Coordinates of C-alpha atoms in Angstrom, one line a residue:
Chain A
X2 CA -17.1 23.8 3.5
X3 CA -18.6 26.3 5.5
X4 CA -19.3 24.7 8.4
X5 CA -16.5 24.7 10.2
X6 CA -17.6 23.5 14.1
X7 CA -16.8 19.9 13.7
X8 CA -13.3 21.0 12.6
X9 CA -10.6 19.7 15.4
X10 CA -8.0 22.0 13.8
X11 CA -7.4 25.0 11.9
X12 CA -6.4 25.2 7.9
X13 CA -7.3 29.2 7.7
X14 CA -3.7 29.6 6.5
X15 CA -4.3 27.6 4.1
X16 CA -7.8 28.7 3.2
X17 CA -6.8 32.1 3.1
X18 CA -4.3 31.4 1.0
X19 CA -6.5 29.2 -1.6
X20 CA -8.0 31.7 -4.0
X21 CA -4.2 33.9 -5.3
X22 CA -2.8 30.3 -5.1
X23 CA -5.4 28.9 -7.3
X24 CA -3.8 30.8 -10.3
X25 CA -0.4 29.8 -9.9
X26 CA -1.1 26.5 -8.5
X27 CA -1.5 23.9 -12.0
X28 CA 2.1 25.5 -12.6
X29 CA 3.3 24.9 -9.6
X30 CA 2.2 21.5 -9.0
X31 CA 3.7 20.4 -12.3
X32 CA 7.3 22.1 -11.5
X33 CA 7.3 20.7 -8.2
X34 CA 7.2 17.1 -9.8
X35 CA 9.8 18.2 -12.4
X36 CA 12.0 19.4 -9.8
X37 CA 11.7 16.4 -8.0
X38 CA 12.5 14.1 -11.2
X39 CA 15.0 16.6 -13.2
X40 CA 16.7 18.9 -10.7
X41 CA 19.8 17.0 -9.3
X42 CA 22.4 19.8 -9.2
X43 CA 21.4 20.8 -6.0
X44 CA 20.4 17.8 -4.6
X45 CA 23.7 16.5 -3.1
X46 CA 22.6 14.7 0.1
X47 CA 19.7 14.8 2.3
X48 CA 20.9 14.9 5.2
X49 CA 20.4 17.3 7.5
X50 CA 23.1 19.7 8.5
X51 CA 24.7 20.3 11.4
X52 CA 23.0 17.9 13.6
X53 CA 24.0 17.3 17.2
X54 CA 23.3 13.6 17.7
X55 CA 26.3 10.9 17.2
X56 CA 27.3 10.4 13.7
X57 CA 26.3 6.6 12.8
X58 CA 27.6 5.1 9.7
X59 CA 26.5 6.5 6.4
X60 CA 23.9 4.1 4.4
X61 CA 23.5 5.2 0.9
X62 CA 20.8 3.9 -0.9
X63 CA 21.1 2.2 -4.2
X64 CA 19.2 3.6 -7.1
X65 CA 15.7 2.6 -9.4
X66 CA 13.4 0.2 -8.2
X67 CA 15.5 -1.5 -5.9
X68 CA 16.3 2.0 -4.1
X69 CA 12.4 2.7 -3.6
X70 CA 12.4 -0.9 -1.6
X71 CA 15.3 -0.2 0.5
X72 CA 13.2 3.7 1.0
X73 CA 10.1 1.6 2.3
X74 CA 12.2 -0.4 4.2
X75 CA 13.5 2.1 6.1
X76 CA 10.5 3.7 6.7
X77 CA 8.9 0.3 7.9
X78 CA 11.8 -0.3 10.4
X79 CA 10.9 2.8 11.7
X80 CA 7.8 2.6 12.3
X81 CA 7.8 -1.3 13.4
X82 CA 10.1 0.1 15.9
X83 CA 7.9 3.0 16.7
X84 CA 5.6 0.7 18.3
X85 CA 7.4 -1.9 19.8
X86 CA 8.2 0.8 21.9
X87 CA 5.0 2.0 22.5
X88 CA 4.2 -1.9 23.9
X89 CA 7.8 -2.0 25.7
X90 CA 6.4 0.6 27.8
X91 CA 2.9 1.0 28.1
X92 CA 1.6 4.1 28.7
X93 CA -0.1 4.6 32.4
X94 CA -3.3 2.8 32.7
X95 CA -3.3 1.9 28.9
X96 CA -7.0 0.6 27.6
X97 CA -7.4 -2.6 26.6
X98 CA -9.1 -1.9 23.2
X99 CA -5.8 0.7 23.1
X100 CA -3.8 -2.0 24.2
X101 CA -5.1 -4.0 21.0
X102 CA -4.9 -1.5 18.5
X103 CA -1.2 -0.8 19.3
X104 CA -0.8 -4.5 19.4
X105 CA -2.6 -4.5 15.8
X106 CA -0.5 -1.8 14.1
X107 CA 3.0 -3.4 15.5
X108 CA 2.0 -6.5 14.4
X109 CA 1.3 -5.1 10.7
X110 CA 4.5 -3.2 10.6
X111 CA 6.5 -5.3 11.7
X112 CA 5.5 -7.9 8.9
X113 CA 5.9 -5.0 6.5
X114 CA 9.6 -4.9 7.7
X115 CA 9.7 -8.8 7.6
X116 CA 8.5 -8.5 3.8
X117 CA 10.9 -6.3 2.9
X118 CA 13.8 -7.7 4.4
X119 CA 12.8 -11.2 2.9
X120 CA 11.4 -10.7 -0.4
X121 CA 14.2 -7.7 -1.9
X122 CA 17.0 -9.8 0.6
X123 CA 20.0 -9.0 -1.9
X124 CA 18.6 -6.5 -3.3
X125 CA 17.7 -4.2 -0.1
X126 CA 19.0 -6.0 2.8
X127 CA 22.3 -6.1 1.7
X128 CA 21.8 -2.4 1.1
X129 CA 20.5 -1.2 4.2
X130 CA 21.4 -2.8 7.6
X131 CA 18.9 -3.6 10.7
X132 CA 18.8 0.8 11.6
X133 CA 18.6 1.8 14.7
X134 CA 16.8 4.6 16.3
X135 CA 16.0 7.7 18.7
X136 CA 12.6 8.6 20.2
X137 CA 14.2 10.5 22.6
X138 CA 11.8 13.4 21.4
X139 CA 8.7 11.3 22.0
X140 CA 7.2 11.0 25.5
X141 CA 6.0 7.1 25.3
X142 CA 4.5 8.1 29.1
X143 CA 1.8 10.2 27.5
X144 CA -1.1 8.9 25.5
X145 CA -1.6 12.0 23.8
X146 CA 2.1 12.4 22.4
X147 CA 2.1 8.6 21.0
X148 CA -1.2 8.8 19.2
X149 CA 0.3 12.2 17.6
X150 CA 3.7 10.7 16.9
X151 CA 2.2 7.6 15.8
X152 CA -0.5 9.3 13.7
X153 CA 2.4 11.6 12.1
X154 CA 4.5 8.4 11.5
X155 CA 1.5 6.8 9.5
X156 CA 1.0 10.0 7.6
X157 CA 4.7 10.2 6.2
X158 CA 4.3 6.6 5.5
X159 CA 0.9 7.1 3.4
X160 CA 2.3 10.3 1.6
X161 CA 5.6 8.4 0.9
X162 CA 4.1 5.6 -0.9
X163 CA 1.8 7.8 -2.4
X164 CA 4.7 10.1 -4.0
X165 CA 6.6 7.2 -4.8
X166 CA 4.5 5.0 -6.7
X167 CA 5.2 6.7 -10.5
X168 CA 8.8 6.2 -10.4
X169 CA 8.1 2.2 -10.0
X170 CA 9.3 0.4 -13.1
X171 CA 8.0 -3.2 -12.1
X172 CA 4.2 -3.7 -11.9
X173 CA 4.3 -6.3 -9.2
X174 CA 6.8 -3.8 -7.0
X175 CA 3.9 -1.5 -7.8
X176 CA 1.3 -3.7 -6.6
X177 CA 3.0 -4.4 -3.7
X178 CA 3.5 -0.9 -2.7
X179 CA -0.1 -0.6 -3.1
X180 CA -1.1 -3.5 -0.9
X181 CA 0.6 -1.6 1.7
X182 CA -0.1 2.0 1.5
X183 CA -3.7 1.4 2.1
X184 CA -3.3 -0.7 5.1
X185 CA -1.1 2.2 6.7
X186 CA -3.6 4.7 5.2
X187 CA -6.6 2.4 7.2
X188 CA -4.6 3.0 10.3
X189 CA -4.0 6.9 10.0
X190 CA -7.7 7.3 9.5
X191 CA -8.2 5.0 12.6
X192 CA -5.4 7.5 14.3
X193 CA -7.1 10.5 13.6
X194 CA -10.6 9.3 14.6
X195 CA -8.9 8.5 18.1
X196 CA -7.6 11.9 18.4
X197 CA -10.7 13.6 17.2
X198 CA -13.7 11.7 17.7
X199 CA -16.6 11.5 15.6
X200 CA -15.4 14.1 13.5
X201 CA -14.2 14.4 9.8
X202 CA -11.3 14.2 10.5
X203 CA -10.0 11.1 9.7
X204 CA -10.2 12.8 6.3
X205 CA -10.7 16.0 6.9
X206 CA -8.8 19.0 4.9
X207 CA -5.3 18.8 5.8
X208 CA -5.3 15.5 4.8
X209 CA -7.3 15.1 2.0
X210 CA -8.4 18.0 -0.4
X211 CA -11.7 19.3 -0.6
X212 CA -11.7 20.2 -4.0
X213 CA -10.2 17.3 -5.8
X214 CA -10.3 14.2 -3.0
X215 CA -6.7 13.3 -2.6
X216 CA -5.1 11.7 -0.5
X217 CA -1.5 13.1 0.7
X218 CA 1.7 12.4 -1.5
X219 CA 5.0 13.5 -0.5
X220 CA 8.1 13.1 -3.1
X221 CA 11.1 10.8 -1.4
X222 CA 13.0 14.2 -0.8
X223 CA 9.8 15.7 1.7
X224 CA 10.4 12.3 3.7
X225 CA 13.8 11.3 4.7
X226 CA 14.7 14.4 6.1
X227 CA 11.8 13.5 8.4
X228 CA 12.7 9.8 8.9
X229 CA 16.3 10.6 9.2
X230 CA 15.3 12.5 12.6
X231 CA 15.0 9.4 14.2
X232 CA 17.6 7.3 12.7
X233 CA 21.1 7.0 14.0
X234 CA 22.6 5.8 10.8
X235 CA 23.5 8.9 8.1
X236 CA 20.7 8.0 5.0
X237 CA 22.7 9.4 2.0
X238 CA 19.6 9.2 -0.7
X239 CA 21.3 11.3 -3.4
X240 CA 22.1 8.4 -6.0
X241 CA 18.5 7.3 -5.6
X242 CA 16.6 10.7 -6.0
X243 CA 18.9 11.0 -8.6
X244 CA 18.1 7.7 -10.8
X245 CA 14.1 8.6 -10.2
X246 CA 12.3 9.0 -13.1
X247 CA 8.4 8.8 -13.5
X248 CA 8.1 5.1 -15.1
Chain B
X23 CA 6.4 12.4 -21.3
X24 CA 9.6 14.4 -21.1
X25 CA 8.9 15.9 -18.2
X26 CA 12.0 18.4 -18.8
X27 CA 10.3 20.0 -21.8
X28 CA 7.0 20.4 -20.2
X29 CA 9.1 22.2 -17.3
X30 CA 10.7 24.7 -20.2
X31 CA 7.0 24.8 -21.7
X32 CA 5.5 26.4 -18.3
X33 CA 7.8 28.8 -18.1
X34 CA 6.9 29.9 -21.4
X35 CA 3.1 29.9 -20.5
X36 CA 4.1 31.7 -16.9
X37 CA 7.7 32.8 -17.1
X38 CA 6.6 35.1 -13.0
X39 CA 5.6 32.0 -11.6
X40 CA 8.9 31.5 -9.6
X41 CA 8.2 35.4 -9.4
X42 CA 5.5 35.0 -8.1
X43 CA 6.6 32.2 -5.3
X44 CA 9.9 34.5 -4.9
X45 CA 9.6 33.7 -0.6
X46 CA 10.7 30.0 -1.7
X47 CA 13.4 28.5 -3.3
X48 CA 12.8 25.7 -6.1
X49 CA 13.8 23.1 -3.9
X50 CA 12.1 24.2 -1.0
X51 CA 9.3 24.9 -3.0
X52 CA 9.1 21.5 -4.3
X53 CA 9.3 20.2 -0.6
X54 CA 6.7 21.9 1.3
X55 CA 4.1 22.4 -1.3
X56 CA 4.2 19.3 -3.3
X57 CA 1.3 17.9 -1.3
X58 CA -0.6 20.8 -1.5
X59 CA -0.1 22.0 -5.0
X60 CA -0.2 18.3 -6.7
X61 CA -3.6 17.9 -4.8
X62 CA -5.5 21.2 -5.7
X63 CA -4.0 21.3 -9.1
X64 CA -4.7 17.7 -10.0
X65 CA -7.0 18.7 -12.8
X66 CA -4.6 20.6 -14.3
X67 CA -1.4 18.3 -13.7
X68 CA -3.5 15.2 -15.4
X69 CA -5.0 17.8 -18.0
X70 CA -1.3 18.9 -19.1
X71 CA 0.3 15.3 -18.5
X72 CA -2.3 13.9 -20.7
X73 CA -2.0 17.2 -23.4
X74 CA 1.7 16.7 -23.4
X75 CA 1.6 12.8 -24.0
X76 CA -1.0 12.6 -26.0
X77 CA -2.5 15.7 -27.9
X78 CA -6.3 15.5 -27.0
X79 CA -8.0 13.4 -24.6
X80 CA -9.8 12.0 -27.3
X81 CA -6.3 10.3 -28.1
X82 CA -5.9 8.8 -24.7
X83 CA -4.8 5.2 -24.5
X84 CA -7.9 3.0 -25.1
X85 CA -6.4 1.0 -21.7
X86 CA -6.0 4.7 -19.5
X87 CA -9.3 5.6 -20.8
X88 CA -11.1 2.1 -20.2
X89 CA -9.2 2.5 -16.3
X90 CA -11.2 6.1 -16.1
X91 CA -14.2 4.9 -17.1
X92 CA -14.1 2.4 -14.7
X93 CA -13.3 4.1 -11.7
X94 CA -16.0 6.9 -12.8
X95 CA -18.6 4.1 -13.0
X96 CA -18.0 3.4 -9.2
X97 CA -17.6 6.7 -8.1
X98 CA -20.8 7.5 -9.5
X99 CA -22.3 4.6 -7.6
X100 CA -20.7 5.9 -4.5
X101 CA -21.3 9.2 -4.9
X102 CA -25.6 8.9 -5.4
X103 CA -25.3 6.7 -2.8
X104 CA -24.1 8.9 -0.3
X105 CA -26.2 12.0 -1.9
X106 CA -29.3 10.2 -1.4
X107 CA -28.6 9.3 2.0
X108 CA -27.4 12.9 2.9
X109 CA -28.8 14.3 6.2
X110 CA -31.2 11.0 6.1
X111 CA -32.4 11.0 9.6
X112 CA -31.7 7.4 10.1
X113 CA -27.9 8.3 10.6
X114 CA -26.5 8.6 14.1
X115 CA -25.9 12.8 14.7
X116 CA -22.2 11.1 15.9
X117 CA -21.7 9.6 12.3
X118 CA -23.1 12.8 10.1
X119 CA -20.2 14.6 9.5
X120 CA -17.9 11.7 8.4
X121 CA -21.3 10.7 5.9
X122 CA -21.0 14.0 4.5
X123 CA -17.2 14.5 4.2
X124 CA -17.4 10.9 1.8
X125 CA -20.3 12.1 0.2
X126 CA -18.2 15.1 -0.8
X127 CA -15.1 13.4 -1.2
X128 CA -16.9 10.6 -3.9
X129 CA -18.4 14.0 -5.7
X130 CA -15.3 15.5 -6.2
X131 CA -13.7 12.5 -7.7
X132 CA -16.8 12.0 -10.1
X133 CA -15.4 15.3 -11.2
X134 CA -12.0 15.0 -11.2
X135 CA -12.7 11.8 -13.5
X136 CA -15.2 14.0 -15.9
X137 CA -12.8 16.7 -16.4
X138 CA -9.9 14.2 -17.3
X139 CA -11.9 12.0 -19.9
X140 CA -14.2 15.0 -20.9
X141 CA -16.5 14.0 -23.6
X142 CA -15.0 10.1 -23.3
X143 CA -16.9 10.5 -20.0
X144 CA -19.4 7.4 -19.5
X145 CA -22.9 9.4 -18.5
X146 CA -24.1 8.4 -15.0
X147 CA -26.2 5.5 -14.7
X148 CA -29.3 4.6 -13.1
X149 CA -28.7 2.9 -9.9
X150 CA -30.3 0.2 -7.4
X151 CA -29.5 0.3 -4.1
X152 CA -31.7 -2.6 -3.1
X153 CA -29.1 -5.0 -5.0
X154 CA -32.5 -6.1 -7.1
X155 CA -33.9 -6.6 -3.9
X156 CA -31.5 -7.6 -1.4
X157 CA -31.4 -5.1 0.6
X158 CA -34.9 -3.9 1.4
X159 CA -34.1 -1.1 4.2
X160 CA -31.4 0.5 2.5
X161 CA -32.1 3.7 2.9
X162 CA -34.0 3.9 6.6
X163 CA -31.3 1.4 8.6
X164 CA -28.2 3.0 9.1
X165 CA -27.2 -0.9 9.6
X166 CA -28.4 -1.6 6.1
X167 CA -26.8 1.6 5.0
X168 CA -23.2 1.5 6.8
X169 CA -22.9 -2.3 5.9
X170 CA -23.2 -1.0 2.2
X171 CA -20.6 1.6 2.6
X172 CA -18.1 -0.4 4.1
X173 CA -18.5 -2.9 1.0
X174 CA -18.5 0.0 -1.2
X175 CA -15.2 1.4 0.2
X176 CA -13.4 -1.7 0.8
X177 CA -14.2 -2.6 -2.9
X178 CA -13.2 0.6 -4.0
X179 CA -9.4 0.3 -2.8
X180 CA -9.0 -3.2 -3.8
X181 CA -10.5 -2.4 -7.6
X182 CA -8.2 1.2 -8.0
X183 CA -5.9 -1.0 -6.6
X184 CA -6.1 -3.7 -9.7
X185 CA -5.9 -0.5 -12.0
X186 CA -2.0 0.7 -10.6
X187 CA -0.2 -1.3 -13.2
X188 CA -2.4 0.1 -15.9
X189 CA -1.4 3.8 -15.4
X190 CA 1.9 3.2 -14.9
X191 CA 2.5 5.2 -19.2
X192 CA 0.9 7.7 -17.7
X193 CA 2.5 9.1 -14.2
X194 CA 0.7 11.4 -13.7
X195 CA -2.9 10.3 -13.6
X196 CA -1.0 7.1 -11.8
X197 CA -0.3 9.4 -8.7
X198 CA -3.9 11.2 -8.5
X199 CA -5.5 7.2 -8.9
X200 CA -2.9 6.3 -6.0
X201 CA -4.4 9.1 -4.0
X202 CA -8.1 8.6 -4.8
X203 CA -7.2 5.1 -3.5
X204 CA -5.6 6.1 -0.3
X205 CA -9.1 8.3 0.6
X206 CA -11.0 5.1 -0.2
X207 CA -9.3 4.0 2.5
X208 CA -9.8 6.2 4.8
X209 CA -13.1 6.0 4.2
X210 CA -13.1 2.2 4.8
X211 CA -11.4 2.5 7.9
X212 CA -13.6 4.9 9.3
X213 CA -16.6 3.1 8.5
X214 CA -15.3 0.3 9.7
X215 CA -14.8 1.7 12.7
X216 CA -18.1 3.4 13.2
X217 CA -19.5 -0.5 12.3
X218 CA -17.4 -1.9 15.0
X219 CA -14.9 -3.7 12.9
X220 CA -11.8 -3.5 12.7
X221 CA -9.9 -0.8 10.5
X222 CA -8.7 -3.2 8.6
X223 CA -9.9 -6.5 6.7
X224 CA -9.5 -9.5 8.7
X225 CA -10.0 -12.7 6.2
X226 CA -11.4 -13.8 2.9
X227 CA -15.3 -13.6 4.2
X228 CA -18.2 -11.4 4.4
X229 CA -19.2 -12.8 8.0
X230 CA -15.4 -12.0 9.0
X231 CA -16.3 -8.1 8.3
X232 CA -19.9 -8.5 10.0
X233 CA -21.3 -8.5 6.9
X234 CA -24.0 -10.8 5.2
X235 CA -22.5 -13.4 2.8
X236 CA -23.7 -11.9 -0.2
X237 CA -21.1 -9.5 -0.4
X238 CA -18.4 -12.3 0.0
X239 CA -16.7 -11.9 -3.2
X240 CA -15.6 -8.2 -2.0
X241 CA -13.6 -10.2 0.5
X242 CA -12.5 -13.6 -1.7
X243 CA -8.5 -13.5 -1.8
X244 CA -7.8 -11.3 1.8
X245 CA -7.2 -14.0 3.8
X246 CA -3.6 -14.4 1.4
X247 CA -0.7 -14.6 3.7
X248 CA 1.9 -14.7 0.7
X249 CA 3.3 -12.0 -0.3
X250 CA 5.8 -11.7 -3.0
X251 CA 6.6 -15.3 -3.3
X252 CA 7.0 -15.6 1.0
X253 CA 4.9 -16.9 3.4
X254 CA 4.9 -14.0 6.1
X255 CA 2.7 -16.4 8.3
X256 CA 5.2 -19.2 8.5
X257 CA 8.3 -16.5 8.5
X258 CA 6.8 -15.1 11.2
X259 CA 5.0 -17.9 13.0
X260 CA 8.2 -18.0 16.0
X261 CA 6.7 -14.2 16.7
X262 CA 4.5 -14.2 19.3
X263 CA 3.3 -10.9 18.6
X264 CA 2.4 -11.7 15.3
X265 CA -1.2 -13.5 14.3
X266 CA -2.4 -14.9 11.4
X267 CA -4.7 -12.8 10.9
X268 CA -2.2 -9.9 11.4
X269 CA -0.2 -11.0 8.0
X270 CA -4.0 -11.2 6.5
X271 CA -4.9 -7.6 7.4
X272 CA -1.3 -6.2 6.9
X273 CA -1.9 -6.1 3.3
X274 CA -4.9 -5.1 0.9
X275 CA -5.1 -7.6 -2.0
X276 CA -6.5 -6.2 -5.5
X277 CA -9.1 -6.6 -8.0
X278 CA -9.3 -6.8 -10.9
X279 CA -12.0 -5.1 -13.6
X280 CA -13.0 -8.5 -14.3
X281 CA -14.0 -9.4 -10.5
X282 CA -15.0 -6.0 -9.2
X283 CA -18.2 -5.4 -12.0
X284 CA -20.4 -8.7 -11.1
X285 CA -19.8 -7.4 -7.4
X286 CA -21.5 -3.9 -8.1
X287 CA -23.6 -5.4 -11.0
X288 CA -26.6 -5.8 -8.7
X289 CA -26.3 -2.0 -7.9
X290 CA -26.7 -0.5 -11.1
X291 CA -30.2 -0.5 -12.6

């Protein structure tokens, strides 16, 4: 990996950082899973504190395999809604072939969302209510900012199913799950090329390792503070990351 | 696994190591690292997993090990593949460093795989990549050779895919297989996208993908529109927004062991 030129970003913090972090880091990466599936003292809520927008009602999630649903399905309303706002208001002079792949990814989210919502009904929809949202942060105007909001949305997405797959009990949720992640990991990769063409990074090394080939995974705790950004409604997540145990 | 005894068993081995990471708490520890530490250390995570569960790897499961094996068999396919079409001249300048990031990418999961089933490690076969004749230009038409990929990756998520439910007594090595199938598809999509096609798969058929009907069976079963037990394409079919052959490409369907091996068969030698 010495040939950095085609790199459209920097890792030299984490390069440099590699080699003393290599000794420590088989440790590491097996207390960070424990902590994720055995500390719960200090895991009380996850949301964030002091914020300054308008409380909305508090939506706790229920707990096991059920809980992991409702977790997708708020991540899939947020990102179906992601882009039907990128279509509600086109960016200037928006390509067609843009024009079709935002048309593409809306579409697939949005049948996630439908999935969700249909196939767990009782189970998740009961649980966790149509959410609603704020992109105040995201400048919809500006083709640049809604490839990189869209490409970050895609990558929380991938690492989220990615990180929660072992605490599935049921196969079939599993299989599901699965079924999805790739699709959203197909359009990341699409994202990236977009942003950085003909490059490697659609897969490049803050994405996916050099040394071992994987793909991101981020535990339910890394991601709903990020979702919960843009939701209005309070996620409370603490029974949930509480009741998850690898299967 | 108890994964609260292996947590009291580290600090044994390296009672500094929260020493060592003193700058971070536990918890934020575990939140900004976990991708980064679970991905350089997968070796080691799957090596003590596997210790912890099950002794040796000699005493893995039959079914994890049978799951290894299998996904080592393709990503040694993969991997000569790309290795013998390294820097071939016949790919577009454009093109060569996504080539070479997959060509490294498949090597390092041939060696993630080796290190996990160590001497249950199948040896690499010989290969074919004419498909027994099939493909005559393999090598010297990038159209020949990108068409291959594609199939290659696309097959490659939908048969680690198949495998999920398998792993699911082992966590660990579930989460590393879950990520080794997420980079498949990145690969896919890329190619894909360098091919022209879409990201993602569109239908049940070779020709659908742009590719020659002999590879059809690495398609059969995407054109499904059913997903756990509802129709998306009828529940969504007052959307205008939504297509068909949205609800199609909105999900990747699996394979199993059974169908993925006559679809490489051809390939190995």
């Amino acid at each position: 990996m010495e040939n950095v030129t085609n790199r459209p970003e920097t890792t030299s913090s984490a390069a440099a950082s590699r080699r003393s972090f290599l000794r420590v880091a088989g440790a590491a990466a097996v207390t960070g899973g424990l902590l994720t599936a055995c500390s719960h003292a200090d895991e009380s809520s996850v949301t964030p504190n002091g914020s300054a927008r308008a409380a909305g009602p508090t939506i706790s999630l229920p707990t096991g395999d059920v809980g992991i649903l409702a977790f997708a399905y708020v991540l899939e309303q947020l990102e179906a809604a992601f882009y039907e706002m990128v279509l509600a208001k086109p960016y200037p002079n928006m390509s067609s072939s843009d024009m079709a792949l935002w048309s593409d990814i809306r579409g697939h989210e949005i049948i996630h969302r439908a999935l969700f919502k249909a196939a767990v009904g009782a189970g998740t929809a009961a649980n966790v209510p149509d959410l609603t949202f704020n992109f105040s942060s995201i400048d919809f105007n500006n083709r640049a900012d809604v490839l990189s909001n869209a490409e970050a949305f895609e990558k929380t997405g991938v690492g989220a199913y990615n990180g929660a797959g072992k605490y599935i009990k049921d196969a079939g949720y599993l299989t599901l799950a699965g079924k999805i992640v790739s699709v959203e990991t197909r359009h990341h990769s699409i994202l990236r090329e977009l942003q950085y063409p003909y490059s490697d990074a659609f897969a490049g090394p803050t994405i996916v390792t050099s040394d071992t080939g994987l793909h991101l995974a981020y535990e339910p705790t890394f991601v709903l503070p990020i979702a919960q950004k843009y939701i209005n409604e309070t996620l409370d997540a603490s029974a949930l990351v509480k009741s998850l145990t690898p299967a | 696994m108890n994964l609260q005894n292996l947590f009291s068993e580290i600090e044994k081995v390296d009672g500094e190591i929260f020493d060592r990471l003193a700058h971070v708490s536990r918890r934020s520890l575990f939140s900004s690292l976990t991708k980064k530490t679970i991905a350089v250390a997968a070796p080691a995570i799957m090596a003590s997993a596997l210790t912890k569960s099950y002794g040796q790897s000699s005493a893995l499961p039959q079914g994890v090990k049978d799951v290894l094996n299998f996904a080592l068999a393709l990503e040694y396919l993969e991997f000569t593949f790309y290795d013998y079409g390294h820097n071939l001249a016949m790919i577009p300048n454009n093109y060569k460093p996504a080539f070479e990031l997959i060509r490294q990418h498949e090597q390092v999961h041939v060696r993630l795989l080796k290190s996990v089933l160590g001497s249950e490690a199948i040896p690499m076969p010989k290969f074919d990549f004419s498909a027994k004749g099939t493909f005559m230009d393999t090598f010297t038409n990038f159209a020949t050779f990108s068409a291959i990929a594609q199939t290659f990756e696309d097959t490659g998520v939908r048969a680690y895919k198949g495998q999920a439910p398998n792993l699911q007594a082992a966590p660990a090595i579930l989460q590393v297989a879950l990520q080794i199938h997420a980079t498949e598809a990145a690969h896919a999509a890329n190619v894909r996208y360098m091919r022209g096609q879409k990201g993602w798969i569109t239908g049940g058929t070779a020709a659908m993908q742009g590719l020659p009907s002999v590879v059809d069976g690495s398609y059969k079963g995407e054109e499904n529109t059913v997903q756990a037990g509802v129709d998306l394409a009828s529940a969504l079919a007052g959307d205008s927004r939504i297509t068909p052959a949205m609800v199609m490409q909105a999900f990747d369907e699996p394979l199993t062991k059974e169908q993925v091996l006559p679809l490489v068969a051809p390939f190995f030698a």
